[in-house]
Short mmCIF file of C-alpha atoms in Angstrom, two decimals:
data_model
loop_
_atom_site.label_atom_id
_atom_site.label_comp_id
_atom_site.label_asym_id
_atom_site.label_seq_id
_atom_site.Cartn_x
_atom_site.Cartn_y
_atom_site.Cartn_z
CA UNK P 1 52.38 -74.92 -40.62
CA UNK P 2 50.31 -76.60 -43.32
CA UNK P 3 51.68 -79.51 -44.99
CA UNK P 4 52.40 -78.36 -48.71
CA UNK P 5 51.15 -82.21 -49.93
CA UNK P 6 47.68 -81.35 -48.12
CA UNK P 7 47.53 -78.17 -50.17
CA UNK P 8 48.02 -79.90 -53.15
CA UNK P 9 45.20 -82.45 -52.60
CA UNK P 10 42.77 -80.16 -51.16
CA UNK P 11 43.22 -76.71 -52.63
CA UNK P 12 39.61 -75.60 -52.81
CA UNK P 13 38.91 -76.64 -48.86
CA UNK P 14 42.13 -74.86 -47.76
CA UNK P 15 40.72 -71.61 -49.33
CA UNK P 16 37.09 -72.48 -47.91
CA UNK P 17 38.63 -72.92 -44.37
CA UNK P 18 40.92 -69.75 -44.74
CA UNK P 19 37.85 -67.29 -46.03
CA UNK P 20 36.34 -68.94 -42.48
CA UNK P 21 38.86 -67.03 -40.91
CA UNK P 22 38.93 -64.13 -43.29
CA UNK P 23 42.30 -64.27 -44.67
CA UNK P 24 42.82 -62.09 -47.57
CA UNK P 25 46.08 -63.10 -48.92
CA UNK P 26 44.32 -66.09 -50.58
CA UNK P 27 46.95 -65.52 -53.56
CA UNK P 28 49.16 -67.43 -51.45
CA UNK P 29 47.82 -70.20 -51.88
CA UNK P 30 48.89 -70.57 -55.68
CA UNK P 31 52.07 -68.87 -54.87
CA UNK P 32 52.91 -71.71 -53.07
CA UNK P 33 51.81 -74.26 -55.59
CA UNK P 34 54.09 -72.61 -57.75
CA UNK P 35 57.32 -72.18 -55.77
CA UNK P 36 56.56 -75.99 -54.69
CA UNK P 37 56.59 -77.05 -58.28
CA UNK P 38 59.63 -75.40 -59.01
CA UNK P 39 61.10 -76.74 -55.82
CA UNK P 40 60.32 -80.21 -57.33
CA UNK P 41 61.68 -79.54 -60.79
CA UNK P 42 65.24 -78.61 -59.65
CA UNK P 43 65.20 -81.26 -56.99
CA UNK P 44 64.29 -83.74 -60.18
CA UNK P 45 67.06 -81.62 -62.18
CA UNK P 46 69.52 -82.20 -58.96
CA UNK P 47 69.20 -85.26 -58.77
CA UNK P 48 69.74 -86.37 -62.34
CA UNK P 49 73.09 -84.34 -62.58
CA UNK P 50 74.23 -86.53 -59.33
CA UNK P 51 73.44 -89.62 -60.89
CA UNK P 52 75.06 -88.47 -64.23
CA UNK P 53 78.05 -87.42 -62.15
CA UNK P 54 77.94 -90.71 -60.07
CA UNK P 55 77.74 -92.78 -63.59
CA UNK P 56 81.00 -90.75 -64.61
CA UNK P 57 82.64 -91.21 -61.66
CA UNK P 58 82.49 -95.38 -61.89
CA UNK P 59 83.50 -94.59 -65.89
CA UNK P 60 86.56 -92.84 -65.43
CA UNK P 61 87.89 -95.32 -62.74
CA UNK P 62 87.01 -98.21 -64.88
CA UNK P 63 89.25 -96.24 -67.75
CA UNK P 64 92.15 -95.60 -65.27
CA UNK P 65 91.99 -99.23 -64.31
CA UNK P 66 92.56 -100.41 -67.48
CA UNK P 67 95.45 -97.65 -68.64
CA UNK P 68 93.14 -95.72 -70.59
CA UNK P 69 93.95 -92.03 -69.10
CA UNK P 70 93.31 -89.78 -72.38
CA UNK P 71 89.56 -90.92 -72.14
CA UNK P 72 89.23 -90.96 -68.56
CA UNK P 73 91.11 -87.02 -68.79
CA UNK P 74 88.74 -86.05 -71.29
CA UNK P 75 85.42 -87.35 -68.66
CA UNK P 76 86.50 -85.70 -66.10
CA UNK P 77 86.42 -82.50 -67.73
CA UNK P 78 82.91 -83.34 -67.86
CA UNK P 79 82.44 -83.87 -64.17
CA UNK P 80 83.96 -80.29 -63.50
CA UNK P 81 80.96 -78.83 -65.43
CA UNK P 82 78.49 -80.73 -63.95
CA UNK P 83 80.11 -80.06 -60.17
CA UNK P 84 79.42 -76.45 -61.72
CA UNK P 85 75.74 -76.82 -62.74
CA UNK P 86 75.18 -79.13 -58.78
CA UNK P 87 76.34 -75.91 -56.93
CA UNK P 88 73.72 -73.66 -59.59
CA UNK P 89 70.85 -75.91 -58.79
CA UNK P 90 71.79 -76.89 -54.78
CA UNK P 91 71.59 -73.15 -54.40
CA UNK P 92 68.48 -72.62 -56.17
CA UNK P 93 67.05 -75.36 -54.76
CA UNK P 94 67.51 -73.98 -51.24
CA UNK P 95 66.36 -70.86 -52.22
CA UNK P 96 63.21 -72.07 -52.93
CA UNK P 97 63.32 -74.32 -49.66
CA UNK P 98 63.75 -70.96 -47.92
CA UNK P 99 61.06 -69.03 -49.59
CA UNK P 100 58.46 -72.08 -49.74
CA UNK P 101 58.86 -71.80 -45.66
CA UNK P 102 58.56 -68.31 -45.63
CA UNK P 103 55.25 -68.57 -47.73
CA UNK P 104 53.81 -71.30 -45.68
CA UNK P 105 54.59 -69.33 -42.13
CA UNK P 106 52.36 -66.62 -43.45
CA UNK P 107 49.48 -69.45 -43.74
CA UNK P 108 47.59 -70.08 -40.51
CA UNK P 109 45.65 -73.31 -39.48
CA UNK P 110 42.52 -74.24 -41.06
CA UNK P 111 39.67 -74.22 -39.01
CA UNK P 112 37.62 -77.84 -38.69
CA UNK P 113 34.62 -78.30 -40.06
CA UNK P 114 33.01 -77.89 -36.55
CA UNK P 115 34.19 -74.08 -36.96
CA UNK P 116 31.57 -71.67 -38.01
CA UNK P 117 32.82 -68.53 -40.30
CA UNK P 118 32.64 -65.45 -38.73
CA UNK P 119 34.36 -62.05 -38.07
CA UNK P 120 35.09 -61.43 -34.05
CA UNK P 121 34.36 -62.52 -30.81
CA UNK P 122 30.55 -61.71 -31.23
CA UNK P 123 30.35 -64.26 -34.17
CA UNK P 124 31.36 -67.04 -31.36
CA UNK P 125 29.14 -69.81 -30.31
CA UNK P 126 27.82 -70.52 -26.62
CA UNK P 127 28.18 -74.23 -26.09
CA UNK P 128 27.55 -74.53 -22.85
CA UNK P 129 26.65 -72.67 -19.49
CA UNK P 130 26.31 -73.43 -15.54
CA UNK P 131 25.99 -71.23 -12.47
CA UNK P 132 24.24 -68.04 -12.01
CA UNK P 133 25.23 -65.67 -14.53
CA UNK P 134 22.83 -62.55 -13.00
CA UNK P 135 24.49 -59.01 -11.83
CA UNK P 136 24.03 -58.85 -7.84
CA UNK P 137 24.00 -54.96 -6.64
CA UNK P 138 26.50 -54.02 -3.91
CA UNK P 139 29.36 -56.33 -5.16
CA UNK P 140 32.74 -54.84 -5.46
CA UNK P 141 35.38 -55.18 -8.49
CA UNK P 142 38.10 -57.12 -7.08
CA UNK P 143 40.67 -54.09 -7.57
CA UNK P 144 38.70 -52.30 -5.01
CA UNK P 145 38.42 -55.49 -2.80
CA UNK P 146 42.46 -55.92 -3.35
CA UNK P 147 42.82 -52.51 -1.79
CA UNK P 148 40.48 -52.77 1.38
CA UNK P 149 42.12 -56.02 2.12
CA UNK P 150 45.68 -55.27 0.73
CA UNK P 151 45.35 -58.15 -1.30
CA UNK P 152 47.18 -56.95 -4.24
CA UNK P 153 49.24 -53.26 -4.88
CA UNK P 154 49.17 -52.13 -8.47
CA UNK P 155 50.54 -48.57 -7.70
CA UNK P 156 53.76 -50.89 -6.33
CA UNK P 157 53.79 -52.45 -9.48
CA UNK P 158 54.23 -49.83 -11.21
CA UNK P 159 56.53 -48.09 -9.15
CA UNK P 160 58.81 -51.05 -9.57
CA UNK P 161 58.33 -52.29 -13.34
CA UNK P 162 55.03 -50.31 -14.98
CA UNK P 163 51.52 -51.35 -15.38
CA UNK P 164 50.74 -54.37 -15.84
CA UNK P 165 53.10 -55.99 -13.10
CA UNK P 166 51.28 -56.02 -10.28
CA UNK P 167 52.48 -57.01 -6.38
CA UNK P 168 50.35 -59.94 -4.71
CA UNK P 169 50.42 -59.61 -0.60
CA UNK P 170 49.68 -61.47 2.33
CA UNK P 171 46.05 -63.52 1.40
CA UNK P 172 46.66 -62.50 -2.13
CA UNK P 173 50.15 -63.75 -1.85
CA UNK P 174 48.63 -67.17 -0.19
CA UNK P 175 45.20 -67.18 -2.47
CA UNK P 176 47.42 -67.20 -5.50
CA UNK P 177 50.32 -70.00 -4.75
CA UNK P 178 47.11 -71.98 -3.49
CA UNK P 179 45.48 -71.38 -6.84
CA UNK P 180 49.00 -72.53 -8.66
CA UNK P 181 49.60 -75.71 -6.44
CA UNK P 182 45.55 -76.93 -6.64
CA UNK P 183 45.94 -77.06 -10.16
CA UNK P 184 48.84 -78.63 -10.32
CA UNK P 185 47.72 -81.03 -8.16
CA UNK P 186 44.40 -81.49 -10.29
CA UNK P 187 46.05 -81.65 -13.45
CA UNK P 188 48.06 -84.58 -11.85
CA UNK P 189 45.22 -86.51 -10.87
CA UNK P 190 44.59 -86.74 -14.10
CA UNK P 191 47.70 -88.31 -15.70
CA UNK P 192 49.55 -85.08 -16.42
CA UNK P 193 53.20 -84.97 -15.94
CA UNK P 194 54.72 -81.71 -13.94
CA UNK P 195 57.22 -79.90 -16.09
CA UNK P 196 59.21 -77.18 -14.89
CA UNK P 197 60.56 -75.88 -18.40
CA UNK P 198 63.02 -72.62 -18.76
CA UNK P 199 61.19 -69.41 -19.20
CA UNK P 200 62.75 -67.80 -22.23
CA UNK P 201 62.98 -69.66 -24.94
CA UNK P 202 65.23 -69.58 -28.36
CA UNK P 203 63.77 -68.54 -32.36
CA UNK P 204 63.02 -72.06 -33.27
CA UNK P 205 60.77 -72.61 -30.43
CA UNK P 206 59.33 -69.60 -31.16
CA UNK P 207 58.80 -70.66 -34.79
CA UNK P 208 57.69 -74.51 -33.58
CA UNK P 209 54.76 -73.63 -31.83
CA UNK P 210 53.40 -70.76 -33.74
CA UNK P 211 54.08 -68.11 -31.85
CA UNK P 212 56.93 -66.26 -34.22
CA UNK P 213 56.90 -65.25 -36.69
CA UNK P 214 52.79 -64.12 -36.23
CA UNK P 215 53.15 -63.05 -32.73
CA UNK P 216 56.25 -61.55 -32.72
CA UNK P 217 55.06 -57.83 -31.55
CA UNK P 218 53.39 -59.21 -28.75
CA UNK P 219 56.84 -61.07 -26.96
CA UNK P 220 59.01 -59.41 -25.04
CA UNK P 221 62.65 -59.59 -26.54
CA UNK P 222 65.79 -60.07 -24.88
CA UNK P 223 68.14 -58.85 -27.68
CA UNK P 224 71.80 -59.81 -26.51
CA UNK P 225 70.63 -63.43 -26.50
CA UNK P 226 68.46 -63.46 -28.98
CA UNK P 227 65.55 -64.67 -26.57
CA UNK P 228 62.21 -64.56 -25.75
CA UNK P 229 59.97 -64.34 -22.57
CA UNK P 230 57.61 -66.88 -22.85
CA UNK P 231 53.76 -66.16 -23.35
CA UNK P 232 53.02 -69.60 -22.23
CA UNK P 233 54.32 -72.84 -20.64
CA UNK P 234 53.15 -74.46 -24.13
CA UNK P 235 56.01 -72.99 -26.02
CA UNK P 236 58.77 -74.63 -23.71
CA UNK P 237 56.65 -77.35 -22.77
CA UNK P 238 55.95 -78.68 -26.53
CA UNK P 239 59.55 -78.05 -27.85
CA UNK P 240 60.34 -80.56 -25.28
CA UNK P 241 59.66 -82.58 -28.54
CA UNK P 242 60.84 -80.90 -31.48
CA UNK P 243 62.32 -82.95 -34.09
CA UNK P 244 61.62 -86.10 -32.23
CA UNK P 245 60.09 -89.36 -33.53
CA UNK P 246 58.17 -91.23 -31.36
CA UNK P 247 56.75 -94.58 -30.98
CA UNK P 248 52.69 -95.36 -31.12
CA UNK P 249 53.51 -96.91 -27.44
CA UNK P 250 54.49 -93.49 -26.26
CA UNK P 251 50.90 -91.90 -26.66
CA UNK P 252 48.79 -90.36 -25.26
CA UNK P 253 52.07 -88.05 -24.04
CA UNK P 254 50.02 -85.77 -21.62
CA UNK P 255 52.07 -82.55 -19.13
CA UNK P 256 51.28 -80.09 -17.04
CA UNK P 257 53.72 -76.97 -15.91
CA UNK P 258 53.15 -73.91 -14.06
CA UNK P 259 55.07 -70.58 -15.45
CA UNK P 260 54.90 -66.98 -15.45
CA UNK P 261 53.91 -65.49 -18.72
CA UNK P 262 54.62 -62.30 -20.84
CA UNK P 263 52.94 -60.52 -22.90
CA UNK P 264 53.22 -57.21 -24.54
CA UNK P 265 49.21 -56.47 -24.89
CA UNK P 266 49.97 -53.86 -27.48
CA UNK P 267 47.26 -51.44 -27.66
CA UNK P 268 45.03 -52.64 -24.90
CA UNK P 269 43.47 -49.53 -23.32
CA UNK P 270 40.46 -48.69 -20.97
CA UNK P 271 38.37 -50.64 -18.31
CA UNK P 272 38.55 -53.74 -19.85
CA UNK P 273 42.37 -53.74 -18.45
CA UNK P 274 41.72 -52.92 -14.91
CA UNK P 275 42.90 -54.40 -12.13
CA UNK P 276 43.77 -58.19 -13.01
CA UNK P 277 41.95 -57.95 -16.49
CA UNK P 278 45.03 -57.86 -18.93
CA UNK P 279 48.69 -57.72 -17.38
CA UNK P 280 51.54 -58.17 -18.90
CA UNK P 281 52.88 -60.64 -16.58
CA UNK P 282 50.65 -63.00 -14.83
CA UNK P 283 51.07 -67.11 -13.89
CA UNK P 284 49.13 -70.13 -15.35
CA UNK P 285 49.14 -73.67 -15.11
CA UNK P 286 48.67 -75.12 -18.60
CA UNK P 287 47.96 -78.60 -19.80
CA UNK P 288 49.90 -80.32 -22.88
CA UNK P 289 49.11 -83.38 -24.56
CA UNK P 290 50.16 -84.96 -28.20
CA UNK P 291 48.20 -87.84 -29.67
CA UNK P 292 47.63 -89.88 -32.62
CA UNK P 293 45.61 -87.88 -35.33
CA UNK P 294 42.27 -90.31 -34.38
CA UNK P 295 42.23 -89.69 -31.27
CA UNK P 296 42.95 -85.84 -30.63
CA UNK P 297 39.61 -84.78 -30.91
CA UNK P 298 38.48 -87.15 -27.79
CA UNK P 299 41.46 -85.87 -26.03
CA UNK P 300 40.22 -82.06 -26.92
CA UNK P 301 36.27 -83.41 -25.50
CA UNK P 302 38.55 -85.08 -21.97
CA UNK P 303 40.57 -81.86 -21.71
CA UNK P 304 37.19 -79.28 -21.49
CA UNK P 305 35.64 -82.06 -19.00
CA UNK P 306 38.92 -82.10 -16.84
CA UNK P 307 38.35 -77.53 -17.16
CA UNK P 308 34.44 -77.98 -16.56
CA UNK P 309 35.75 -79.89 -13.19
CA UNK P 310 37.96 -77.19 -11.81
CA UNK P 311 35.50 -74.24 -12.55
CA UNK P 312 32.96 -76.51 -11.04
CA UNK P 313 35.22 -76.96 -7.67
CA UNK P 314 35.66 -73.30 -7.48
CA UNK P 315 32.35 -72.50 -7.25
CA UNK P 316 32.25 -70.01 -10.12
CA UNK P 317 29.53 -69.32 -13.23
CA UNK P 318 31.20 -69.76 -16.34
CA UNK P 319 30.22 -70.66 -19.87
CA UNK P 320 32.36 -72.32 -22.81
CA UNK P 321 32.39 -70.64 -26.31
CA UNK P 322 33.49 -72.24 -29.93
CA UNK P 323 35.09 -69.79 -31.33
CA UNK P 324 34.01 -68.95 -35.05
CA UNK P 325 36.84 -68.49 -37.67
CA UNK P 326 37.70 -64.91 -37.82
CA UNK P 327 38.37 -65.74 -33.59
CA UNK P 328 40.39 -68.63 -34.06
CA UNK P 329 44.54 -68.30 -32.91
CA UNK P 330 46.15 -68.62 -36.20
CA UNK P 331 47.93 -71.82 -34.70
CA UNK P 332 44.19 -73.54 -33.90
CA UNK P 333 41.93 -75.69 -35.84
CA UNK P 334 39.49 -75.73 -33.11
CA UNK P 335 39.55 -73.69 -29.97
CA UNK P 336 37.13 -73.59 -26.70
CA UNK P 337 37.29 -70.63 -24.98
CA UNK P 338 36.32 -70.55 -21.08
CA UNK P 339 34.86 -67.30 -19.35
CA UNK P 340 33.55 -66.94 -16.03
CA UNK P 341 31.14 -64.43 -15.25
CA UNK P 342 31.70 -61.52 -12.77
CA UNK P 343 28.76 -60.24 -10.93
CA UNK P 344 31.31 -57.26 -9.51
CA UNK P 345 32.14 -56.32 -13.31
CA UNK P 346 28.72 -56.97 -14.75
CA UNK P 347 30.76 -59.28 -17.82
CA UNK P 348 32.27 -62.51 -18.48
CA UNK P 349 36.25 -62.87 -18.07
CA UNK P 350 37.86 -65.17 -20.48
CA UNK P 351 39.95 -67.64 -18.28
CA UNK P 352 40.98 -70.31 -20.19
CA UNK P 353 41.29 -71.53 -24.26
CA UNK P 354 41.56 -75.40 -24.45
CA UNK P 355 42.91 -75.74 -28.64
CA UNK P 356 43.48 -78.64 -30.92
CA UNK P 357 46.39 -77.56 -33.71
CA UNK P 358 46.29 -81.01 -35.59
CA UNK P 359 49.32 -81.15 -37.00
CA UNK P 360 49.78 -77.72 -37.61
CA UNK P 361 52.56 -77.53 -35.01
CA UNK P 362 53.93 -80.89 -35.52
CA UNK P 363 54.84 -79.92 -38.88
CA UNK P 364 56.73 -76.97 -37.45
CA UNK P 365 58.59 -79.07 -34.97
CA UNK P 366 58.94 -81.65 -37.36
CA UNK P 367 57.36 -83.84 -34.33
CA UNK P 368 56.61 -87.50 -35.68
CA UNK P 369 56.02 -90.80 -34.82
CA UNK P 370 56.27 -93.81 -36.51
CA UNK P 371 53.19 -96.08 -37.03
CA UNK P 372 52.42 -98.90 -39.91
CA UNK P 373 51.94 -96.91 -42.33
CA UNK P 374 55.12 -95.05 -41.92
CA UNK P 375 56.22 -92.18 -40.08
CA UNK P 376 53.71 -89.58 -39.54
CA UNK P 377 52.67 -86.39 -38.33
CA UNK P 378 51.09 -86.46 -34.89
CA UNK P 379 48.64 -84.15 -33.18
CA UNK P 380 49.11 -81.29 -30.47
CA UNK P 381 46.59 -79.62 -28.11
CA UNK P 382 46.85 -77.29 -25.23
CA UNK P 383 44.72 -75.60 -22.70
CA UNK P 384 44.76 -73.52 -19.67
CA UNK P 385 43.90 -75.10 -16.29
CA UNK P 386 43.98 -71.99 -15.15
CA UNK P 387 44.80 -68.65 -15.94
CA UNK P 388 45.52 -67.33 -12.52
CA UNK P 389 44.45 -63.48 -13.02
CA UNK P 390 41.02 -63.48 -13.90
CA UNK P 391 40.33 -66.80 -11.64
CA UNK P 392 42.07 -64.74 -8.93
CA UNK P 393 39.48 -61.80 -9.37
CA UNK P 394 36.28 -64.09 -10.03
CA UNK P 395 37.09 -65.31 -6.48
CA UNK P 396 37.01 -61.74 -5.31
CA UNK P 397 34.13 -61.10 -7.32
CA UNK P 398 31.97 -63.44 -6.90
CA UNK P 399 32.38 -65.38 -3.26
CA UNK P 400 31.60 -61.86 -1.19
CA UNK P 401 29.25 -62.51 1.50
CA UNK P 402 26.53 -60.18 3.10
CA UNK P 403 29.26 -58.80 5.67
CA UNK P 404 31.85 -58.05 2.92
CA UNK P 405 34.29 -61.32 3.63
CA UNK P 406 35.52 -63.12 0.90
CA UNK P 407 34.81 -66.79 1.06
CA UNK P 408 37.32 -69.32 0.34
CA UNK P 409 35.94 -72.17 -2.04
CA UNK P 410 36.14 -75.50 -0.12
CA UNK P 411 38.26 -77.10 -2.71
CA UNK P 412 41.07 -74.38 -2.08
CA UNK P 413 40.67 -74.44 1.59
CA UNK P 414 43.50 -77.80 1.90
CA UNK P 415 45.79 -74.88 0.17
CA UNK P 416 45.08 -71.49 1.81
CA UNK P 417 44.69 -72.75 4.90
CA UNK P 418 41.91 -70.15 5.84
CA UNK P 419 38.48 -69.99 4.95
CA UNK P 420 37.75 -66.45 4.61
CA UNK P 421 39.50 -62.96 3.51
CA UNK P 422 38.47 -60.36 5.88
#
């Protein structure tokens, strides 16, 4: 959520970073401004009734001190109608509270500067590229490799739940909790702390990181409880520190947690969701950190270096993409989306977004620290490190050999304990 002060100081880049993105309701903007100011004005109003009450108040004991009880009678007929006009302006005032947040949840995150405008995912910028990105003939889509090797059973899945849910087994089984545990173990290595958060989570931390109320179709609901399946570790994972205020010592705060996620995919159709492609419940291991504002965008550079490594270990061609504006996550100032190219699938496979939010969520989670020049706002980011799905079938995809076996990459062998899927 942006911070209304920011607004107010730079109106005319807010709307320059919003048209980035596209957003059309740039009449918010103003709106804003204007509810804002008359937020101010009866908090101003407020508070000089208090103080005139307060004033009265030290009047009319002075009076009954010294036996003067007509006058102090006739003051605190006064105080009655200004405990009147308090309750008229405490309720107004909180109705534009209420309406101010309403206004700014409809606002998403301005892009940074480093952000080029643009409509869709074919307005995105290549950044940077390794391995052989070239079709090879004869390679099979890892749905059909699932099946010769019983790998994975989607018709299961759906017998059990519905699309989208589908049954790992045997190697698949192994190849996947080897997947979960390597990164894990990699993220570790690197300073992260292992969280094991709950996997439903309440309205406010749906509302703290972003998710609610913009994403709210795409959740699965559990209505008795008022709960929600989580998309993402980073919703759990970054409530860990919702209205907390932390100390300068405490950074850089960095985690790592593996969870199952859940999404609804609304109105995902066609071959770009077979197989593993889009499910609505699949595992990742995602990485956490919060930081000072000056140095989040060095921890954004460390977190695509510590992704670059385990893509590299794996053995797979991928490339990294800056999203343009009209691509963004409304949450994001700056995101860095991963793909990895299948040579089975002819296509690159989005497997991980590494963001910076700024304090975009901070503000939502009222998440501060204090520093010397007060108490601030501090920074969030997030990445994947990995999606398991699509780094699941790139495996598939990409490691077949000349007799049809899959090979294992070397760096997963510690965890599958086999070399080869045959």
């Amino acid at each position: 959520m942006l911070v209304v002060s920011y607004i107010q100081e730079n109106k005319e880049k807010v709307i320059e970073g919003l048209k980035k993105r596209n957003f059309k309701e740039l009449e918010l903007i103003d709106e804003i401004l204007e509810v804002d100011e008359l937020r101010r004005k009866t908090q101003f109003e407020l508070d000089n009734v208090a103080a005139e009450s307060n004033k009265l108040s030290k009047e009319i004991g002075e009076l009954f001190k010294s036996g003067r009880q007509d006058e102090a009678n006739a003051l605190k007929a006064k105080t009655s109608s200004l405990k009147s006009s308090s309750e008229e302006l405490s309720n107004l005032l909180n109705s534009y509270k209420i309406s101010l947040q309403n206004l700014l949840y409809q606002i998403p995150n301005v892009p940074n500067e480093l952000v080029k405008a643009g409509k869709d995912e074919n307005d995105n910028e290549t950044v940077f590229e390794q391995g052989d990105a070239t079709p090879k003939k004869g390679y099979l889509p890892h749905w059909e490799v699932a099946k010769k090797y019983d790998l994975i059973d989607f018709e299961l899945g759906v017998k059990i739940t519905g699309a989208g849910f589908p049954v790992y087994k045997g190697k698949g089984a192994r190849l996947q909790r080897a997947l979960i545990q390597y990164f894990l173990d990699k993220n570790a290595e690197a300073g992260y702390e292992e969280i094991v958060p709950p996997f439903v989570v309440n309205e406010a931390s749906g509302y703290g990181t972003g998710q609610l109320p913009d994403k709210e179709g795409q959740m699965y609901y559990v209505n008795e409880d008022n709960l929600y399946l989580i998309p993402t570790s980073e919703v759990p994972v970054t409530n860990i520190y919702r209205d907390v205020i932390l100390q300068e010592s405490d950074f850089p705060i960095k985690m790592t947690s593996y969870s199952p996620c859940f999404r609804r995919e609304a109105g995902s159709y066609g071959k770009d969701v077979r197989g593993l492609n889009r499910l609505h419940q699949f595992e990742k291991v995602e990485i956490v950190r919060l930081e000072k504002p000056e140095n989040s965008m060095a921890a954004l550079d460390e977190m695509i270096e510590h992704v670059k490594g385990l893509l590299h270990e794996l053995e797979l061609p991928y490339r990294i993409l800056r999203l343009c504006g009209g691509d963004t996550g409304f949450a994001s100032s700056i995101t860095y989306d991963f793909e990895v190219f299948s040579q089975a699938q002819e296509k690159w496979l989005e497997v991980s977004s590494v963001s910076n939010f700024n304090t975009f969520q901070a503000n939502r989670l009222k998440l501060r620290y204090k520093s010397e020049n007060g108490t601030q706002l501090c920074h969030t980011l997030n990445g994947s490190a990995l999606a398991l799905p699509r780094i699941l079938a790139s495996i598939l995809e990409n490691h077949q050999q000349e007799d049809g076996s899959i090979k294992i990459p070397e760096a997963l062998v510690p965890y599958t304990r086999f070399t080869e899927i045959r």
